[in-house]
Short mmCIF file of C-alpha atoms and ligand atoms in Angstrom, two decimals:
data_model
loop_
_atom_site.label_atom_id
_atom_site.label_comp_id
_atom_site.label_asym_id
_atom_site.label_seq_id
_atom_site.Cartn_x
_atom_site.Cartn_y
_atom_site.Cartn_z
CA MET A 1 0.02 -0.14 -0.16
CA GLN A 2 3.14 2.12 0.68
CA ASN A 3 1.52 4.42 3.00
CA GLU A 4 3.89 3.63 5.83
CA TRP A 5 5.35 7.48 5.58
CA ILE A 6 1.59 8.68 7.12
CA GLN A 7 1.68 7.94 10.44
CA PRO A 8 4.95 9.45 11.53
CA ILE A 9 3.89 12.77 10.09
CA LEU A 10 0.28 12.49 11.77
CA ASP A 11 2.15 11.61 15.08
CA GLU A 12 4.74 14.42 15.12
CA ALA A 13 1.49 16.72 14.38
CA LYS A 14 0.16 15.32 17.48
CA ALA A 15 3.09 15.82 19.53
CA LYS A 16 3.52 19.55 18.61
CA GLY A 17 -0.36 20.34 19.39
CA LEU A 18 -1.16 20.48 15.77
CA GLU A 19 -3.23 17.64 14.88
CA ARG A 20 -6.28 18.83 13.25
CA THR A 21 -9.65 17.12 12.94
CA ALA A 22 -12.89 18.26 10.89
CA ARG A 23 -15.43 18.31 13.82
CA VAL A 24 -19.08 17.49 13.29
CA TYR A 25 -21.73 20.32 14.10
CA PRO A 26 -25.19 19.19 13.96
CA GLU A 27 -26.17 22.46 12.50
CA ALA A 28 -24.95 25.51 10.73
CA GLY A 29 -25.60 29.22 12.18
CA GLY A 30 -24.63 31.37 14.88
CA VAL A 31 -26.64 29.78 17.46
CA ILE A 32 -26.77 26.02 17.27
CA LYS A 33 -28.18 23.15 19.35
CA ILE A 34 -25.66 20.85 20.27
CA ASP A 35 -27.02 17.35 22.53
CA GLY A 36 -30.09 19.87 23.57
CA GLN A 37 -27.91 22.66 24.85
CA GLU A 38 -27.87 26.15 22.82
CA VAL A 39 -24.38 27.18 21.97
CA LEU A 40 -23.16 30.33 20.81
CA ASN A 41 -21.09 30.14 17.63
CA PHE A 42 -18.05 32.81 17.25
CA SER A 43 -16.05 31.14 14.60
CA SER A 44 -18.78 31.52 12.03
CA ASN A 45 -18.00 33.91 8.73
CA ASP A 46 -21.65 34.46 8.13
CA TYR A 47 -21.14 38.02 9.49
CA LEU A 48 -24.71 39.29 8.49
CA ASP A 49 -26.62 36.09 9.63
CA LEU A 50 -27.84 35.72 6.39
CA GLY A 51 -27.56 32.00 5.82
CA ARG A 52 -31.48 31.51 6.53
CA HIS A 53 -32.40 34.57 5.73
CA PRO A 54 -36.03 34.02 3.72
CA HIS A 55 -35.06 36.04 0.98
CA VAL A 56 -31.68 34.58 0.29
CA VAL A 57 -33.07 31.20 0.98
CA ASP A 58 -35.79 32.28 -1.76
CA ARG A 59 -33.43 33.08 -4.53
CA ALA A 60 -31.19 29.93 -4.28
CA ARG A 61 -34.92 28.14 -4.21
CA GLU A 62 -35.77 30.09 -7.28
CA ALA A 63 -32.71 29.30 -9.06
CA LEU A 64 -32.58 25.36 -8.25
CA ASP A 65 -36.16 25.38 -9.52
CA HIS A 66 -35.18 27.09 -12.65
CA TYR A 67 -32.27 25.60 -13.67
CA GLY A 68 -31.95 22.25 -11.30
CA ILE A 69 -28.90 21.15 -9.55
CA GLY A 70 -25.79 21.73 -12.05
CA ALA A 71 -24.39 24.15 -14.51
CA THR A 72 -23.85 21.19 -16.62
CA ALA A 73 -20.33 22.26 -17.59
CA SER A 74 -17.30 24.29 -17.56
CA ARG A 75 -18.03 28.16 -17.94
CA LEU A 76 -16.25 27.95 -21.61
CA VAL A 77 -18.39 25.22 -22.54
CA THR A 78 -22.22 25.17 -21.89
CA GLY A 79 -21.60 26.34 -17.97
CA THR A 80 -22.31 30.09 -18.24
CA LEU A 81 -26.07 30.43 -17.49
CA PRO A 82 -27.73 34.20 -17.56
CA ILE A 83 -28.05 34.15 -13.56
CA HIS A 84 -24.23 33.96 -13.60
CA GLU A 85 -23.99 36.97 -15.91
CA GLU A 86 -26.59 38.71 -13.71
CA LEU A 87 -24.38 38.24 -10.64
CA GLU A 88 -21.22 39.34 -12.30
CA ALA A 89 -23.22 42.74 -13.70
CA ARG A 90 -24.44 43.20 -10.24
CA LEU A 91 -21.21 42.64 -8.36
CA ALA A 92 -19.58 44.95 -10.96
CA ARG A 93 -22.09 47.84 -9.96
CA GLU A 94 -21.87 47.18 -6.40
CA LYS A 95 -18.11 47.38 -6.33
CA GLY A 96 -17.78 49.97 -8.71
CA TYR A 97 -15.72 48.26 -11.76
CA GLU A 98 -16.52 48.00 -15.08
CA SER A 99 -16.91 43.76 -15.28
CA ALA A 100 -16.81 40.94 -12.70
CA LEU A 101 -15.80 37.12 -13.23
CA VAL A 102 -17.31 34.64 -10.85
CA PHE A 103 -15.23 31.41 -9.61
CA GLY A 104 -16.08 28.33 -7.85
CA SER A 105 -14.65 29.78 -4.63
CA GLY A 106 -12.49 32.67 -3.07
CA TYR A 107 -9.70 30.33 -3.12
CA MET A 108 -9.91 29.40 -6.66
CA ALA A 109 -10.72 33.53 -7.57
CA ASN A 110 -7.26 34.01 -6.09
CA ALA A 111 -5.53 31.08 -7.80
CA GLY A 112 -7.04 31.64 -11.22
CA THR A 113 -6.49 35.51 -11.11
CA ILE A 114 -3.01 36.06 -9.80
CA PRO A 115 -1.13 33.79 -12.26
CA VAL A 116 -2.66 35.34 -14.77
CA LEU A 117 -1.64 39.10 -13.79
CA ALA A 118 2.03 37.85 -13.02
CA GLY A 119 4.23 35.10 -14.26
CA ARG A 120 7.76 33.83 -14.19
CA ASP A 121 9.52 36.91 -15.22
CA ASP A 122 7.31 39.47 -12.66
CA LEU A 123 7.65 40.31 -9.29
CA ILE A 124 4.90 40.13 -6.36
CA PHE A 125 4.80 41.79 -3.46
CA ALA A 126 2.98 40.54 -0.78
CA ASP A 127 1.79 41.65 2.80
CA LYS A 128 3.39 39.20 5.28
CA LEU A 129 0.05 38.02 6.34
CA VAL A 130 -1.90 37.53 2.92
CA HIS A 131 -4.08 34.44 3.14
CA ALA A 132 -2.87 31.29 1.74
CA SER A 133 -5.14 30.83 -1.07
CA MET A 134 -2.97 33.93 -2.42
CA ILE A 135 0.25 32.30 -1.38
CA ASP A 136 -0.51 29.28 -3.38
CA ALA A 137 -1.42 31.00 -6.00
CA CYS A 138 1.70 33.29 -5.84
CA LYS A 139 3.50 29.58 -6.17
CA LEU A 140 1.72 28.69 -8.97
CA SER A 141 2.39 32.10 -10.94
CA GLY A 142 6.21 31.22 -10.78
CA ALA A 143 6.92 35.06 -10.03
CA LYS A 144 9.56 36.03 -7.60
CA LEU A 145 7.91 36.72 -4.15
CA VAL A 146 8.87 39.44 -1.84
CA ARG A 147 7.14 39.85 1.13
CA TRP A 148 6.71 42.91 3.35
CA ALA A 149 6.11 43.38 6.76
CA HIS A 150 2.35 43.39 7.77
CA ASN A 151 0.31 46.60 7.14
CA ASP A 152 3.80 48.41 6.96
CA ALA A 153 3.68 50.90 4.04
CA ARG A 154 7.19 52.08 4.45
CA ALA A 155 8.31 48.43 4.22
CA LEU A 156 6.59 47.94 1.18
CA GLN A 157 7.77 51.31 -0.45
CA THR A 158 11.61 50.14 0.52
CA ARG A 159 10.94 47.08 -1.46
CA LEU A 160 9.53 48.97 -4.30
CA GLU A 161 12.37 51.26 -4.26
CA GLN A 162 15.20 48.17 -4.24
CA SER A 163 13.33 46.59 -7.01
CA ALA A 164 13.06 50.17 -8.82
CA GLY A 165 14.46 49.04 -12.64
CA THR A 166 13.90 45.45 -12.80
CA PRO A 167 12.16 44.12 -15.65
CA GLY A 168 8.68 42.53 -15.94
CA ARG A 169 5.22 43.64 -14.45
CA LYS A 170 4.88 44.34 -10.52
CA LEU A 171 1.88 43.16 -8.59
CA ILE A 172 1.02 44.19 -5.08
CA ILE A 173 -1.52 41.72 -3.04
CA THR A 174 -3.06 42.69 0.33
CA GLU A 175 -6.54 42.36 2.07
CA SER A 176 -8.53 44.78 3.05
CA VAL A 177 -9.63 43.48 6.49
CA PHE A 178 -7.11 40.58 7.47
CA SER A 179 -8.43 37.11 8.25
CA MET A 180 -7.02 36.42 11.08
CA ASP A 181 -5.95 39.77 12.69
CA GLY A 182 -8.86 41.36 11.89
CA ASP A 183 -6.93 44.90 11.43
CA ILE A 184 -7.15 47.13 8.25
CA ALA A 185 -4.48 47.62 5.83
CA PRO A 186 -3.40 51.06 4.85
CA LEU A 187 -4.81 50.99 1.12
CA LYS A 188 -4.51 54.51 0.51
CA GLU A 189 -1.21 54.44 1.10
CA ILE A 190 -0.74 51.22 -0.67
CA ALA A 191 -2.91 52.47 -3.74
CA ALA A 192 -0.61 55.70 -4.13
CA LEU A 193 3.01 53.60 -3.88
CA ALA A 194 1.32 51.18 -6.58
CA GLU A 195 0.47 54.13 -8.83
CA LYS A 196 4.06 55.86 -7.74
CA HIS A 197 5.82 52.54 -8.89
CA GLY A 198 3.72 51.38 -11.94
CA ALA A 199 2.67 48.23 -10.06
CA MET A 200 -0.91 46.24 -10.44
CA LEU A 201 -2.79 45.91 -7.15
CA MET A 202 -4.66 43.21 -6.00
CA VAL A 203 -7.10 43.77 -2.85
CA ASP A 204 -8.82 40.36 -1.31
CA GLU A 205 -11.93 41.64 0.23
CA ALA A 206 -13.12 38.39 1.57
CA HIS A 207 -13.94 39.74 4.85
CA ALA A 208 -14.85 43.37 4.01
CA THR A 209 -17.52 42.36 1.75
CA GLY A 210 -21.19 43.07 3.06
CA THR A 211 -19.18 44.09 6.02
CA PHE A 212 -17.61 47.37 5.22
CA GLY A 213 -18.96 50.28 3.13
CA LYS A 214 -22.09 51.33 1.16
CA ASN A 215 -24.32 48.66 0.69
CA GLY A 216 -21.37 46.28 1.90
CA SER A 217 -19.31 46.76 -1.00
CA GLY A 218 -16.08 46.76 0.96
CA LEU A 219 -13.09 49.24 1.70
CA VAL A 220 -11.87 49.86 -1.64
CA ARG A 221 -15.08 51.34 -3.07
CA GLU A 222 -15.39 53.16 0.41
CA LEU A 223 -12.09 54.78 -0.10
CA GLY A 224 -12.40 55.65 -3.65
CA ILE A 225 -9.13 53.85 -4.95
CA GLU A 226 -10.74 51.83 -7.48
CA ASN A 227 -8.80 53.30 -9.95
CA ALA A 228 -5.52 52.11 -8.32
CA VAL A 229 -6.82 48.99 -7.35
CA THR A 230 -6.63 46.36 -10.32
CA VAL A 231 -8.56 43.59 -9.06
CA SER A 232 -10.98 43.62 -6.26
CA MET A 233 -11.23 40.30 -5.04
CA GLY A 234 -14.15 38.86 -3.01
CA THR A 235 -15.96 35.69 -1.50
CA MET A 236 -19.51 34.73 -1.50
CA SER A 237 -18.62 32.54 1.39
CA LYS A 238 -18.48 34.96 4.33
CA ALA A 239 -21.37 37.86 4.66
CA MET A 240 -22.67 36.93 1.45
CA ALA A 241 -23.66 33.51 3.56
CA GLY A 242 -23.38 30.85 0.69
CA TYR A 243 -20.26 29.87 -1.48
CA GLY A 244 -18.01 31.06 -4.36
CA GLY A 245 -15.79 33.72 -4.91
CA PHE A 246 -15.53 36.41 -7.68
CA ILE A 247 -13.28 39.33 -8.68
CA ALA A 248 -14.28 42.93 -9.75
CA CYS A 249 -11.79 44.51 -12.82
CA SER A 250 -11.35 46.09 -16.14
CA ASN A 251 -13.48 44.55 -19.21
CA ASN A 252 -10.37 43.34 -20.56
CA LEU A 253 -9.17 41.95 -17.89
CA ARG A 254 -12.16 40.03 -17.41
CA GLN A 255 -11.86 38.80 -21.07
CA LEU A 256 -8.25 37.72 -20.56
CA LEU A 257 -9.14 35.62 -17.35
CA VAL A 258 -12.03 33.87 -19.57
CA GLY A 259 -9.44 32.95 -22.13
CA SER A 260 -6.76 31.92 -19.76
CA SER A 261 -7.49 31.50 -16.45
CA ARG A 262 -7.10 27.70 -15.20
CA ALA A 263 -9.05 28.02 -12.19
CA PHE A 264 -11.84 29.41 -14.61
CA ILE A 265 -11.71 27.34 -17.34
CA TYR A 266 -10.84 24.02 -15.93
CA THR A 267 -13.72 23.44 -13.40
CA THR A 268 -17.30 23.36 -13.90
CA ALA A 269 -19.39 26.53 -13.46
CA PRO A 270 -20.84 27.14 -9.79
CA PRO A 271 -24.44 25.73 -9.25
CA PRO A 272 -27.32 27.84 -9.99
CA ALA A 273 -28.68 27.75 -6.74
CA VAL A 274 -25.33 28.76 -5.28
CA ILE A 275 -25.63 32.11 -7.66
CA GLY A 276 -29.24 32.86 -6.61
CA ALA A 277 -28.22 32.88 -2.85
CA ALA A 278 -25.46 35.67 -3.80
CA LEU A 279 -28.01 37.68 -5.65
CA GLY A 280 -30.50 37.47 -2.52
CA ALA A 281 -27.49 38.48 -0.32
CA LEU A 282 -26.96 41.45 -2.22
CA ASP A 283 -30.18 42.53 -2.27
CA VAL A 284 -30.44 42.39 1.26
CA PHE A 285 -27.39 44.45 1.38
CA GLU A 286 -28.94 47.25 -0.45
CA ALA A 287 -32.48 47.04 1.40
CA SER A 288 -30.22 46.85 4.75
CA PRO A 289 -27.50 49.10 4.11
CA ARG A 290 -27.03 49.80 7.83
CA LEU A 291 -26.23 46.24 8.56
CA GLY A 292 -22.21 46.38 8.55
CA SER A 293 -22.23 48.98 10.58
CA ILE A 294 -24.43 47.81 13.19
CA LEU A 295 -22.03 44.39 13.07
CA GLN A 296 -18.79 46.96 13.61
CA ALA A 297 -20.82 48.77 16.37
CA ASN A 298 -21.29 45.19 18.06
CA ALA A 299 -17.67 44.08 17.56
CA ASP A 300 -16.43 47.37 18.92
CA TYR A 301 -18.44 46.77 21.91
CA PHE A 302 -17.27 43.49 22.01
CA ARG A 303 -13.60 44.83 22.01
CA SER A 304 -13.92 47.17 24.50
CA MET A 305 -14.91 44.46 27.03
CA LEU A 306 -12.20 42.58 26.30
CA HIS A 307 -9.67 45.91 26.63
CA GLU A 308 -11.67 46.79 30.09
CA ALA A 309 -10.54 43.47 31.28
CA GLY A 310 -6.90 43.97 29.83
CA LEU A 311 -7.09 41.55 27.01
CA ASP A 312 -5.40 42.58 24.07
CA THR A 313 -6.87 41.87 20.79
CA LEU A 314 -4.06 43.22 18.56
CA GLN A 315 -4.73 45.82 16.10
CA SER A 316 -8.45 44.61 15.24
CA GLN A 317 -10.61 47.19 13.98
CA SER A 318 -13.42 44.72 12.52
CA GLN A 319 -15.65 41.94 13.17
CA ILE A 320 -12.68 39.76 13.55
CA ILE A 321 -11.37 39.92 17.30
CA PRO A 322 -7.93 37.53 17.74
CA ILE A 323 -6.67 36.80 21.50
CA VAL A 324 -3.46 35.60 20.96
CA ILE A 325 -2.58 32.86 23.52
CA GLY A 326 0.43 31.57 21.75
CA ASP A 327 1.13 28.11 23.04
CA ASN A 328 -0.81 25.90 20.64
CA GLU A 329 -2.12 23.10 22.99
CA LYS A 330 -3.15 26.02 25.30
CA ALA A 331 -5.01 27.67 22.85
CA VAL A 332 -7.00 24.72 22.16
CA ALA A 333 -7.51 23.76 25.67
CA ILE A 334 -9.10 27.58 26.66
CA SER A 335 -10.92 26.91 23.20
CA GLN A 336 -12.79 23.60 24.62
CA LYS A 337 -13.35 24.77 28.08
CA LEU A 338 -15.48 27.50 26.49
CA ARG A 339 -17.09 24.86 24.19
CA ASP A 340 -17.87 23.31 27.14
CA GLN A 341 -19.58 26.38 28.43
CA GLY A 342 -21.51 26.94 25.13
CA ILE A 343 -19.39 28.73 23.40
CA ILE A 344 -17.42 27.93 20.32
CA CYS A 345 -14.70 30.03 19.48
CA ALA A 346 -12.32 28.06 17.58
CA ALA A 347 -8.45 27.96 18.35
CA ILE A 348 -6.60 28.83 15.30
CA ARG A 349 -2.68 27.57 14.88
CA PRO A 350 0.40 27.21 12.89
CA PRO A 351 0.35 27.18 9.97
CA THR A 352 -2.67 29.44 9.49
CA VAL A 353 -1.15 31.74 11.55
CA PRO A 354 2.76 32.63 12.48
CA PRO A 355 4.46 30.03 14.88
CA GLY A 356 3.96 31.20 18.62
CA SER A 357 0.82 32.95 17.91
CA ALA A 358 -2.05 30.38 18.26
CA ARG A 359 -4.90 32.41 19.32
CA LEU A 360 -8.85 32.36 19.66
CA ARG A 361 -10.18 34.00 16.78
CA ILE A 362 -13.60 35.73 17.71
CA SER A 363 -15.89 36.16 14.81
CA ILE A 364 -18.69 38.83 15.87
CA THR A 365 -22.20 38.26 13.91
CA LEU A 366 -25.24 39.69 13.69
CA ALA A 367 -26.59 36.37 15.04
CA HIS A 368 -25.96 37.16 18.59
CA LEU A 369 -28.17 39.98 20.56
CA VAL A 370 -26.12 42.39 23.11
CA ASP A 371 -26.64 40.02 26.13
CA GLU A 372 -25.50 37.30 24.43
CA LEU A 373 -22.40 39.17 23.43
CA GLU A 374 -21.80 40.21 26.70
CA ARG A 375 -22.43 36.70 28.34
CA ALA A 376 -19.66 35.55 25.73
CA ALA A 377 -17.35 38.19 26.71
CA LYS A 378 -17.48 36.95 30.37
CA LEU A 379 -16.78 33.04 29.72
CA ILE A 380 -13.90 34.19 27.24
CA ILE A 381 -12.12 36.79 29.66
CA ALA A 382 -12.45 34.12 32.40
CA ALA A 383 -10.91 31.49 30.57
CA VAL A 384 -8.20 33.25 29.02
CA LYS A 385 -7.18 34.81 32.03
CA ASN A 386 -7.77 31.60 34.39
C1 LIG B 1 -8.73 36.23 2.89
C2 LIG B 1 -9.41 35.33 2.74
N1 LIG B 1 -9.12 35.21 1.61
C3 LIG B 1 -9.76 34.07 0.58
C4 LIG B 1 -10.46 33.14 1.28
C5 LIG B 1 -10.73 32.07 0.52
O1 LIG B 1 -12.53 32.15 0.40
P1 LIG B 1 -13.21 30.95 -0.04
O2 LIG B 1 -13.87 30.39 1.21
O3 LIG B 1 -14.63 31.20 -0.36
O4 LIG B 1 -12.77 30.06 -0.61
C6 LIG B 1 -10.50 33.28 2.35
C7 LIG B 1 -11.19 32.01 3.53
O5 LIG B 1 -11.16 31.17 4.28
C8 LIG B 1 -10.03 34.37 3.21
O6 LIG B 1 -10.10 34.55 4.47
#
């Protein structure tokens, strides 16, 4: 069977407190019943609690009834349905771009876009903490990867100056809201540097879509820097509550991607119900434009309770609030203790976060009322401090 090499790797991960399991939860959502006990889920990325929103579910169901389960083929064969084009037109409008292109997931949007923007003869400048999907995409591209210190525009400037005169295209990549630290990139400064140095800029708005900006359009549009941002990437899997990814870009970049993005071409088009749900989420963003600011106010309140108790939340300024524990096993033990007390708050360990920075990653969502936030904050504070 030739699989004797596997067990030692698993044993080593376990010894380092890095064993990973996909635990089964009986339900999806912000409040889950487990063995008759109501548990508050602070690890959900369904930030606006739209997973069971009647309108979102209706739009998914309508698409399912109309088109059936699958799209039948790749987008370039018979997989492009009117509903895909409807969603792309809507996303382009919401994001303030000429065009948009939908991918099977956010991971695929990054993996399918970055290798088209940059190749073997080019340079990619990546913030030190960008998501694994962007790093994998950089590796796929074959471009030379230059890392710059997290959220440090001066460090990026130095890197760009060091590479002045280097032939080839230059691409800067960052997130707007960082997935594990919940802090926000200095996007205006980065955009100015991109323009000054003739570099493309791609911003991953996975955690800013729906949660920041008018109608949840994200930070790129909110800051009015669309002209300097070549690609604004987002997912339908977080505040949009479903699944899938997309980018917003110019018409001609979209056309180039349609003809050459491997993660777009060599896979089946996303299923109609998922696209319907995304349209439903965009309808809700438009009909309830204050959802994002209510979410951020709740996150501010939650952070203030932690700060009052003397806990550090790094530079978090969003619905993602980290509490760094450091030791892997300790982080898991605290998470388990909270789980026993009815709070799901996953421990995030390396390699998802840098070594030595295992943490509780708290996701604030609109599934929780203020008294639930207060109860959770008290339990989290006690679990971390004891
Ligand atoms: C910053 C960031 N980019 C991309 C992704 C990938 O998105 P998806 O879950 O839709 O594949 C994630 C989610 O894990 C993320 O946090």
